[in-house]
Each structure stands twice: as structure tokens, then as C-alpha cells.
Short mmCIF file of C-alpha atoms in Angstrom, two decimals:
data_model
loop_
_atom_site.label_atom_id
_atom_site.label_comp_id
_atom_site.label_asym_id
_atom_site.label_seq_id
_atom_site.Cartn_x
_atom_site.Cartn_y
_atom_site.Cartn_z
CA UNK A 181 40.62 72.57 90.74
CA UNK A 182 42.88 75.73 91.03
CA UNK A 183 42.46 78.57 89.03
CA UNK A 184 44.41 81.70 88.16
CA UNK A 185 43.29 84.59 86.30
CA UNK A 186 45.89 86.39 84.04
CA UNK A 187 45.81 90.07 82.83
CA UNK A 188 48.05 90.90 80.06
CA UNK A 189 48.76 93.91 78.03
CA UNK A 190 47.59 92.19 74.41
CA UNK A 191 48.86 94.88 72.30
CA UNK A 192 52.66 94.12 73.37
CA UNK A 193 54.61 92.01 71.87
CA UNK A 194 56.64 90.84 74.99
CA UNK A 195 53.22 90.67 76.88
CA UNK A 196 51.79 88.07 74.33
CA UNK A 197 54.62 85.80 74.89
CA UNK A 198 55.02 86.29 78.76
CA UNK A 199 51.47 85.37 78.49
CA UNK A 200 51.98 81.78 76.54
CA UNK A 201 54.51 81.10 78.68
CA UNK A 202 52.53 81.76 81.54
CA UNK A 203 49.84 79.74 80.42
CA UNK A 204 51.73 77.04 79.76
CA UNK A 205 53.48 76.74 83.36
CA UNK A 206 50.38 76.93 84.65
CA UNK A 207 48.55 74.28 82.80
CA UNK A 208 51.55 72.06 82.89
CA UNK A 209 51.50 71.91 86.82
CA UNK A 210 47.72 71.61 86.48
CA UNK A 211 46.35 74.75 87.13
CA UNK A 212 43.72 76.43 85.17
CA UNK A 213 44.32 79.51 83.48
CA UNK A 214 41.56 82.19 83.08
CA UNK A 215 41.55 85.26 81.00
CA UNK A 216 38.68 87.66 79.84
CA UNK A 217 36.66 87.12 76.88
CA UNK A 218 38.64 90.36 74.78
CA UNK A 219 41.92 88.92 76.37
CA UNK A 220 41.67 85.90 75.05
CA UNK A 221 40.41 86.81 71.73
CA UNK A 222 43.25 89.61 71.39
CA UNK A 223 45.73 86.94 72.12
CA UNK A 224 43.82 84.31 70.12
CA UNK A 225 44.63 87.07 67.22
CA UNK A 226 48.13 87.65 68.32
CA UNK A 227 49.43 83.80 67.63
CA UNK A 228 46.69 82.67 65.00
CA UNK A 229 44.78 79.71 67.31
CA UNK A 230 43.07 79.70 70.65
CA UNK A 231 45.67 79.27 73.37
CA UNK A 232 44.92 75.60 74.90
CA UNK A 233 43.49 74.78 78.10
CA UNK A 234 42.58 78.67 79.29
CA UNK A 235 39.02 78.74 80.40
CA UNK A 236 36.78 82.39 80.11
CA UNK A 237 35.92 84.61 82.56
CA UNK A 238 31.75 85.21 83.34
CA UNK A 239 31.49 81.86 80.79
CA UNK A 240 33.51 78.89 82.07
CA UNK A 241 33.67 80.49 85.66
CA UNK A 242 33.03 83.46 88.10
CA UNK A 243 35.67 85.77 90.26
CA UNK A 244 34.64 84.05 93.15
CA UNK A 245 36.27 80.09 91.77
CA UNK A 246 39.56 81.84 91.30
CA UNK A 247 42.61 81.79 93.33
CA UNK A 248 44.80 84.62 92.62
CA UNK A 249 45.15 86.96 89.99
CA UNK A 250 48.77 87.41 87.69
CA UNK A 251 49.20 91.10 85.68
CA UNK A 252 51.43 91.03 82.64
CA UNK A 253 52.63 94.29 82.15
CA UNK A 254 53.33 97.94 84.12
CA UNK A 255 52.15 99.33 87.07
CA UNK A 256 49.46 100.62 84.97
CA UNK A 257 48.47 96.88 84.10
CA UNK A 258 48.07 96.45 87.69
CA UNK A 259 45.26 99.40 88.07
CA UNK A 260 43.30 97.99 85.60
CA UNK A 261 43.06 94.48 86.68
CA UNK A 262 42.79 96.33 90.63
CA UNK A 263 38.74 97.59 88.94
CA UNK A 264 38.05 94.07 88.44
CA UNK A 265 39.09 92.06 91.23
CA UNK A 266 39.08 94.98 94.31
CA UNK A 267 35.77 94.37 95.50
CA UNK A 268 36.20 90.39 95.32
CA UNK A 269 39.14 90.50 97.38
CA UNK A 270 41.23 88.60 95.13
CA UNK A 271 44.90 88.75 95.07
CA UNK A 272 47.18 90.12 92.39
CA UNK A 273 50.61 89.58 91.93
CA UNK A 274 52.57 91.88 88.78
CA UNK A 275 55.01 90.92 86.67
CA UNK A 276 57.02 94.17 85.48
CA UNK A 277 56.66 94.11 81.33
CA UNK A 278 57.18 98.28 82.06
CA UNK A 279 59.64 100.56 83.41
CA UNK A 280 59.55 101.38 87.37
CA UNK A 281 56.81 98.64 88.16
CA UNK A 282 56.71 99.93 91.79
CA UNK A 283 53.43 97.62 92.26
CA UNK A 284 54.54 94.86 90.27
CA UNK A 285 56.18 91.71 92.50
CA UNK A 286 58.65 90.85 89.82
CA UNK A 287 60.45 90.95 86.91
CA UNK A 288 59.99 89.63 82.96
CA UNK A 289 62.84 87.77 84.07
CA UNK A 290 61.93 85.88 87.15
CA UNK A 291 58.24 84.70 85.84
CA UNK A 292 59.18 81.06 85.51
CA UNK A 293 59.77 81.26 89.36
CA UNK A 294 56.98 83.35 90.13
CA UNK A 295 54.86 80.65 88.22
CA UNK A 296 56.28 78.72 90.83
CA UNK A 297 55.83 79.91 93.74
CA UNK A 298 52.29 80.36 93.02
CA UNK A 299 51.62 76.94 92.32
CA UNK A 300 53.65 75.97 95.16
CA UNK A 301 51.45 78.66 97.64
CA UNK A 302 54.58 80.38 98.72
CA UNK A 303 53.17 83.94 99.05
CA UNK A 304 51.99 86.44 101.35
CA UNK A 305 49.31 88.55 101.06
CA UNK A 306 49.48 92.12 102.01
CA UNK A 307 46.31 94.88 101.94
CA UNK A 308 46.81 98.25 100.36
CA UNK A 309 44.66 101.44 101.60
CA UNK A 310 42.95 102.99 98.68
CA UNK A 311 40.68 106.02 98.94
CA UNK A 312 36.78 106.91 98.52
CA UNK A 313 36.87 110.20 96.29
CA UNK A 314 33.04 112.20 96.08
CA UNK A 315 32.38 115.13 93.90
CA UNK A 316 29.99 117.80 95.02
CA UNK A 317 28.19 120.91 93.47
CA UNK A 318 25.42 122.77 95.51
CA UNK A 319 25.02 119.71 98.03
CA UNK A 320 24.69 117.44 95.31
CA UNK A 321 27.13 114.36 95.05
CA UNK A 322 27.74 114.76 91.34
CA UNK A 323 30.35 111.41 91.56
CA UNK A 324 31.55 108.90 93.71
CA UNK A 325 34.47 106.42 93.06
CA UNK A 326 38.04 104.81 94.52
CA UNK A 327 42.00 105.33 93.84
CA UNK A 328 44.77 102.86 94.65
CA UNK A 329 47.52 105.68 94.18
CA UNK A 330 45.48 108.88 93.97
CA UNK A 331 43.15 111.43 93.22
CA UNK A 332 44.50 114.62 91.44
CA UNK A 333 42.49 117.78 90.56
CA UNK A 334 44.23 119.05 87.41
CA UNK A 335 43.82 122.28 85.22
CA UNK A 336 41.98 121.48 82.04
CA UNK A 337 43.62 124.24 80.44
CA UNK A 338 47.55 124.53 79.69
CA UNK A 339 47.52 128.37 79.77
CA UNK A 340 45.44 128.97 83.13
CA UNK A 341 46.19 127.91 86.94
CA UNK A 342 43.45 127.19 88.65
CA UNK A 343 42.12 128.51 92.42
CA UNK A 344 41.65 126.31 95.14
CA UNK A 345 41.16 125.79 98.97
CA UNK A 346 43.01 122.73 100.41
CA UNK A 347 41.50 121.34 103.40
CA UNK A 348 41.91 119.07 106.40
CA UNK A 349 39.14 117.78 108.35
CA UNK A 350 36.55 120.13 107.81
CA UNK A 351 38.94 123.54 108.50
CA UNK A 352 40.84 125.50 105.68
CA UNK A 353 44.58 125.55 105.63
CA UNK A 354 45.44 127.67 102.61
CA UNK A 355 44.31 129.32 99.68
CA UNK A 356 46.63 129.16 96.23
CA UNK A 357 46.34 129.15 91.97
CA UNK A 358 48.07 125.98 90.77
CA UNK A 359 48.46 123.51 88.33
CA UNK A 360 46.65 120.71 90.92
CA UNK A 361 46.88 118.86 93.64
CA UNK A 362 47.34 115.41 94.10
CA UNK A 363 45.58 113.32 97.10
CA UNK A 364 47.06 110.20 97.32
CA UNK A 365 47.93 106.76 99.23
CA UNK A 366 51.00 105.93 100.78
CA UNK A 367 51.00 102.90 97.75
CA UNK A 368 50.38 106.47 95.24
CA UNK A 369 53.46 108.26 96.71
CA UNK A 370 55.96 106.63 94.35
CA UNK A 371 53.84 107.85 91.38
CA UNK A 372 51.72 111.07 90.79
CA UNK A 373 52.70 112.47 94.24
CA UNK A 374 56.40 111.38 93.67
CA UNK A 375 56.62 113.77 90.28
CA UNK A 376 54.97 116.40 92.18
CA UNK A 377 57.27 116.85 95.00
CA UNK A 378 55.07 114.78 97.55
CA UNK A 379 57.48 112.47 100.31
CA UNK A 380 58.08 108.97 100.28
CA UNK A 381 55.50 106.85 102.13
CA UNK A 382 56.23 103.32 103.08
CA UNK A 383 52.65 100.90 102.16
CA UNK A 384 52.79 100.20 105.29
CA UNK A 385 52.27 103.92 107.16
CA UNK A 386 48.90 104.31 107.92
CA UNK A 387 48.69 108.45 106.32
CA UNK A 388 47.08 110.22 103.47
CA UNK A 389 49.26 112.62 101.66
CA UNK A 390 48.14 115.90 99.81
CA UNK A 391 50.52 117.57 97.31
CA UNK A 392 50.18 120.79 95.13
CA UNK A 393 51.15 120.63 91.73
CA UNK A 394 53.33 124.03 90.86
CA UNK A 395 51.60 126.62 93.41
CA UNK A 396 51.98 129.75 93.15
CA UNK A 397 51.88 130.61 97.03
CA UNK A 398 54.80 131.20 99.90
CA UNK A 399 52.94 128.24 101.65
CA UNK A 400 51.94 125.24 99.47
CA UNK A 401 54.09 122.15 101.20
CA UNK A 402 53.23 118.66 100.85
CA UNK A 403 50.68 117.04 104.21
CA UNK A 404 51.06 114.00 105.52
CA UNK A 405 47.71 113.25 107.43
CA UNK A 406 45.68 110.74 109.31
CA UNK A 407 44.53 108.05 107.65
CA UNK A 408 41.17 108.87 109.64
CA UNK A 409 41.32 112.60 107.99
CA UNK A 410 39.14 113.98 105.15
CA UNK A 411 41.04 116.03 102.51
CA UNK A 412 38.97 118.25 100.65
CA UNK A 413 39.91 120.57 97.56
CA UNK A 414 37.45 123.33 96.56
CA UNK A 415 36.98 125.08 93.02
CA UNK A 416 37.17 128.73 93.43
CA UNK A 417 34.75 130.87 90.93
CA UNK A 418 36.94 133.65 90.63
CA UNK A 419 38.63 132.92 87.76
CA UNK A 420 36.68 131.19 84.99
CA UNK A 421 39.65 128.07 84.38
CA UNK A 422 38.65 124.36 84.42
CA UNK A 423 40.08 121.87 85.81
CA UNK A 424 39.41 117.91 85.96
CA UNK A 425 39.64 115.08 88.57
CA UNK A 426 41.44 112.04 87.73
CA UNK A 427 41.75 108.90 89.65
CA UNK A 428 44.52 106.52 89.34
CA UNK A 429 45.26 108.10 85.75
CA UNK A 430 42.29 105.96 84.34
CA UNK A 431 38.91 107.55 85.49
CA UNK A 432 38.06 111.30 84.41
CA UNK A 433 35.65 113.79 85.40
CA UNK A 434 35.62 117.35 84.31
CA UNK A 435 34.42 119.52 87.60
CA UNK A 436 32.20 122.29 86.97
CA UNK A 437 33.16 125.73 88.44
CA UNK A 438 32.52 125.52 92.47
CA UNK A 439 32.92 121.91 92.68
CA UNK A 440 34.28 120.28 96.18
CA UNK A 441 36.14 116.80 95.72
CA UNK A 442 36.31 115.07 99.07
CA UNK A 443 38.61 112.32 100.09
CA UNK A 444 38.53 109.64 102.67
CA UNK A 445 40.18 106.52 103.52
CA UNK A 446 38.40 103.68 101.65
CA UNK A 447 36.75 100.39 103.63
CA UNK A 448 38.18 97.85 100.70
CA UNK A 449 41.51 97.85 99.84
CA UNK A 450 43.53 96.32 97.09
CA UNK A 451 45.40 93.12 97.98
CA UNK A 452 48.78 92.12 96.78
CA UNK A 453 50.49 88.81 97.10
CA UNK A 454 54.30 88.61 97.96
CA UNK A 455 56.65 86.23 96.69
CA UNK A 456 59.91 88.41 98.97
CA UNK A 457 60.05 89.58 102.06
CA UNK A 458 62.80 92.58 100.07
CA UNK A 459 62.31 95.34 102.06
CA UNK A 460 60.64 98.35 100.99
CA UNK A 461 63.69 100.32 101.57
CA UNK A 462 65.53 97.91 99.09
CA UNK A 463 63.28 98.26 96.35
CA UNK A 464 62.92 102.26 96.92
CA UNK A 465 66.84 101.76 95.68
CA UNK A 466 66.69 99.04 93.06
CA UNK A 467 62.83 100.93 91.32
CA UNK A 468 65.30 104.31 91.18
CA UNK A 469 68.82 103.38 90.77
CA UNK A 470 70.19 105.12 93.99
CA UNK A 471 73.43 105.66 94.58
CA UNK A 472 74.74 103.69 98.11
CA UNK A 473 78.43 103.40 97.75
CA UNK A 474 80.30 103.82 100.79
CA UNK A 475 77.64 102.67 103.00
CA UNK A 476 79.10 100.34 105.66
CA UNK A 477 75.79 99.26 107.77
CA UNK A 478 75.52 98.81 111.41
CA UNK A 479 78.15 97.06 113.74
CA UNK A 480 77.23 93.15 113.49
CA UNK A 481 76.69 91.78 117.03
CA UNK A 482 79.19 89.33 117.55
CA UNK A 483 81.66 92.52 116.62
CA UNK A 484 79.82 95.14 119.05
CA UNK A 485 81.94 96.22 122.59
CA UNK A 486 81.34 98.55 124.85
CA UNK A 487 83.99 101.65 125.35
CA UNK A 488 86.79 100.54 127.77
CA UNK A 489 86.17 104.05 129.75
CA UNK A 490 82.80 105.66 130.25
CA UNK A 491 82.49 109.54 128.28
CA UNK A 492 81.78 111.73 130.12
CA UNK A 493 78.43 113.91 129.63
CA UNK A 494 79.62 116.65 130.73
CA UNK A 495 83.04 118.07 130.87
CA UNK A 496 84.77 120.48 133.02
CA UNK A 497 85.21 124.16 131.91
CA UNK A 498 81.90 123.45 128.95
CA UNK A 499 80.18 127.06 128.91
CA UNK A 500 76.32 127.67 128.06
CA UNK A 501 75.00 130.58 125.85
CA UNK A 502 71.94 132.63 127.79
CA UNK A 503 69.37 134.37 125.91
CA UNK A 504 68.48 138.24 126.45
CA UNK A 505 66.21 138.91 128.52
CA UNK A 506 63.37 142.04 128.08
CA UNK A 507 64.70 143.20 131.13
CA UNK A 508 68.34 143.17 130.40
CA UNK A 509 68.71 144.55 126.90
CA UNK A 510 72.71 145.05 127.19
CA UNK A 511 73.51 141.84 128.08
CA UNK A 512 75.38 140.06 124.84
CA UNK A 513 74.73 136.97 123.89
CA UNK A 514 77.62 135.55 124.65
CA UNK A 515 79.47 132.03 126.34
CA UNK A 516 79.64 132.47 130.36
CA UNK A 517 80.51 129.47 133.11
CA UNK A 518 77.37 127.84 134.58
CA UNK A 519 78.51 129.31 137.84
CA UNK A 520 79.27 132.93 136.63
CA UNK A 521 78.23 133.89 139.97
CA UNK A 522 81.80 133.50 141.63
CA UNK A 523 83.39 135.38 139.08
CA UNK A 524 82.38 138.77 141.00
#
């Protein structure tokens, strides 16, 4: 007996009937649907009567008897239900109910298909790095948890910047007040590290990324770093602002004054299951609405030639520009022949 576990967003309209209809594709090609206990009763609420045929998570059955996991909602849908299921390996595919839905496989519109092509098994399933993030203060690990996207150090107060030392592997690399700074996955660099100026990662680029969050400093750039690297941001105590730590936008800490927030490439990542092989390129453009008019692609094959006469590399008469030299300060810098030698 196959089972599928479906998150939903319970306290959205569109998400209770996405839900019901996802329920009822499923139990109609004889699948099982499971949803948690307050999922279930939320959505019990939501249409008056128990929704047939959906068994209960940790009653009628464990993690470990179910086949893939659906999300019902945003991107942020998809971080929640990545808690539950990340250290049983199970798969999740999204459904966008939201607006970018960068993690999410599909859209409201194509969930009759998706239903599909999960009953049918026609998925991949791709693994997503996420990070291990430890707080210390005085040699003492005051936390320890994980991020799919990222870890940001923020300032707790609106009117004061905060002081920090980023580092890379043990050695410092600069020293700057600021809003934050954002450590994140290449899956977190179309979120937090996106809005804060950080580059575009494929999910597939093995890196780590670090971005600063408005610092006030000549040299504050975004890093892009080994995925075997520790990134490190340190609390200074010279200024008495706060900040906090926040992971994925769902866990909080607030960090006392001196505290050092380490991050490393995690052993578990989150897995994803694939209905498309769309490239990521493709959705980068779809997700954000880019402008491509007037692209015109490579040459196909069957149209490719090769020139009827070889260019030349090199032509006759092409001059080079020499530098000065220390010991021939008069010299301009200007075009001569190769050969200026016959000349004189």
C-alpha cells in the first residue's frame, strides 16, 4: 500500500481546496493520503466533516511507511514540511499556492498532473546541500541547528548596525558595522541572499555563499566558497547593539554580545523530487519575469559551416603597445611595429 503525506497551508482558502482535490486524486488511484493530526483537524474545520480515506501521521502510520511527501503552498510551506521529513530522507515535491515558489516543482495549475505523475513514479529525485549552523560564547556551544537556504545574523535593533568579523576557514577577511550577513546555500541564493545582493547559484554548484546586509565598509562583497569551507561571523563588544540569528526565516536565537556563529556544510540534505527536467536557467527566467527578446540561440547543427577561407590570426602591419620600463622613463606608451628594430 502506497502512501503520500500532504502538507498544506490550512489557513488558506485556495490551500484547503488544492488539498481536497489532492486527496481525492490520490485516493481515487488508490493511494493513501496522510496528513498530521492539526492538519487534518484544521481542514476537518475548514469543510465541516473529516476528509475520507486520509490516514494520521504517528497514529495510523510512521515517516518511515511513506512514499513521498506533497507541500501545498509557498516556498515557505516547503521549509516547514523540510523539519519533518529531512532526517527521514523522504522526498518532497511543492506545489506553488505563493508567489516566486523557487522550491516548489509546480504550479496550482498543473496539480492534477503532478498527482499524476506521482502515482505513475515519473520523478526524479535530486539532493539539496543544507548547512550545520553552531552558536558559541566563551567555548561554549550555546546552539546547534540546520538551514536549507540560510543562516543570517541580523541587528535586533532598527536604529543600530552591528560589528562583525567575517571569516573563512579559520583566518579573518574583514572587519565592518552592518545590518547582517547572510550565510547561505546555493538552494538559499534565490531568497535571503538574492535581496541582499548575494549572486545567483545554480543547486547544483557545490559552494557556500556569504553576503553582508548594507555594510558600511569600502570592502564588504559577496564570497562564494568551498563547500568544504567554514564561514564564521563574530559579535564585536564594542558597541553595545544586538543582533539575532535566524535560520531559514523560521528558527530564532538572540546572540549575546561576543557570540561566534559557525557554518559548515551539513551531512543530510533535503531531497526534492522532479517531475521536469526545465532547466534551472529556464526557471531563473519564468520565477522573475526576465526580459529575453531578441535572443536568437546557438547555430543548430544541421545549419553550422565552416568559413570558406581561413582568418587570419594575425595580420600584416598589426602594432603592439609596450609598457615603460623603470629604466626608460621617456619612452611613451605608444603603438610601435613588432620589428621596430629596422626602423633605425
Amino acid at each position: 500500500m502506497r502512501r503520500i503525506l500532504v502538507f498544506t497551508h490550512t489557513g488558506r482558502r485556495d490551500a484547503v481546496v488544492a488539498t481536497l482535490e489532492t486527496c481525492s486524486l490520490l485516493s481515487a488511484a488508490g493511494i493513501v493520503p496522510v496528513m498530521r493530526a492539526k492538519d487534518q483537524a484544521a481542514l476537518t474545520q475548514a469543510v465541516g466533516e473529516p476528509v475520507p480515506g486520509v490516514q494520521i501521521l504517528d497514529v495510523d502510520c510512521q515517516l518511515d511507511d511513506i512514499d513521498l511527501g506533497v507541500v501545498l503552498g509557498g516556498d515557505g510551506s516547503v521549509l516547514r514540511a523540510a523539519e519533518l521529513v529531512r532526517d527521514a530522507a523522504l522526498p518532497l515535491v511543492g506545489v506553488n499556492l505563493g508567489h516566486v515558489g523557487f522550491l516548489a516543482e509546480a504550479e496550482r495549475s498543473e496539480l492534477e498532473a503532478t498527482v499524476a505523475a506521482i502515482v505513475n513514479g515519473s520523478y526524479t529525485v535530486e539532493e539539496r546541500m543544507t548547512i550545520e549552523v553552531k552558536v558559541w560564547a566563551d567555548n561554549v556551544c550555546l546552539a546547534e541547528t540546520w538551514a536549507l537556504n540560510e543562516a543570517a545574523v541580523e541587528k535586533a535593533n532598527r536604529e543600530r548596525m552591528v560589528e562583525v568579523v567575517i571569516e573563512v576557514d579559520g583566518r579573518p577577511i574583514s572587519t565592518f558595522g552592518c545590518d547582517g550577513v547572510v550565510m547561505a546555500t546555493p538552494t538559499g541564493s534565490t531568497a535571503y541572499s538574492f535581496s541582499a545582493g548575494g549572486p545567483v547559484v545554480w543547486p547544483d554548484v557545490a559552494a557556500l555563499i556569504m553576503v553582508p546586509i548594507s555594510a558600511h565598509a569600502l570592502f564588504a562583497k559577496p564570497l562564494v566558497v568551498s563547500p568544504t569551507s567554514t564561514m564564521a561571523v563574530e559579535m564585536l563588544t564594542r558597541t553595545d547593539a544586538t543582533a539575532v540569528l535566524w535560520c531559514d526565516g523560521r528558527r530564532t536565537l538572540d546572540l549575546p554580545p561576543g557570540a561566534r556563529i559557525e557554518v559548515t556544510r551539513s551531512a543530510t540534505p533535503v531531497r526534492l523530487a522532479r517531475m521536469n527536467t526545465t532547466p534551472f536557467s529556464e526557471r531563473l527566467v519564468n520565477k522573475f519575469e526576465l526580459p529575453i527578446t531578441g535572443w536568437r540561440g546557438p547555430a543548430k547543427e544541421d545549419k553550422r559551416r565552416t568559413a570558406t577561407t581561413a582568418l587570419p590570426v594575425i595580420v600584416p602591419g598589426m602594432q603592439s603597445v609596450e609598457p615603460h620600463h623603470k629604466d626608460e622613463p621617456s619612452i611613451p606608451m605608444v603603438g610601435r611595429p613588432e620589428d621596430s628594430s629596422q626602423e633605425h
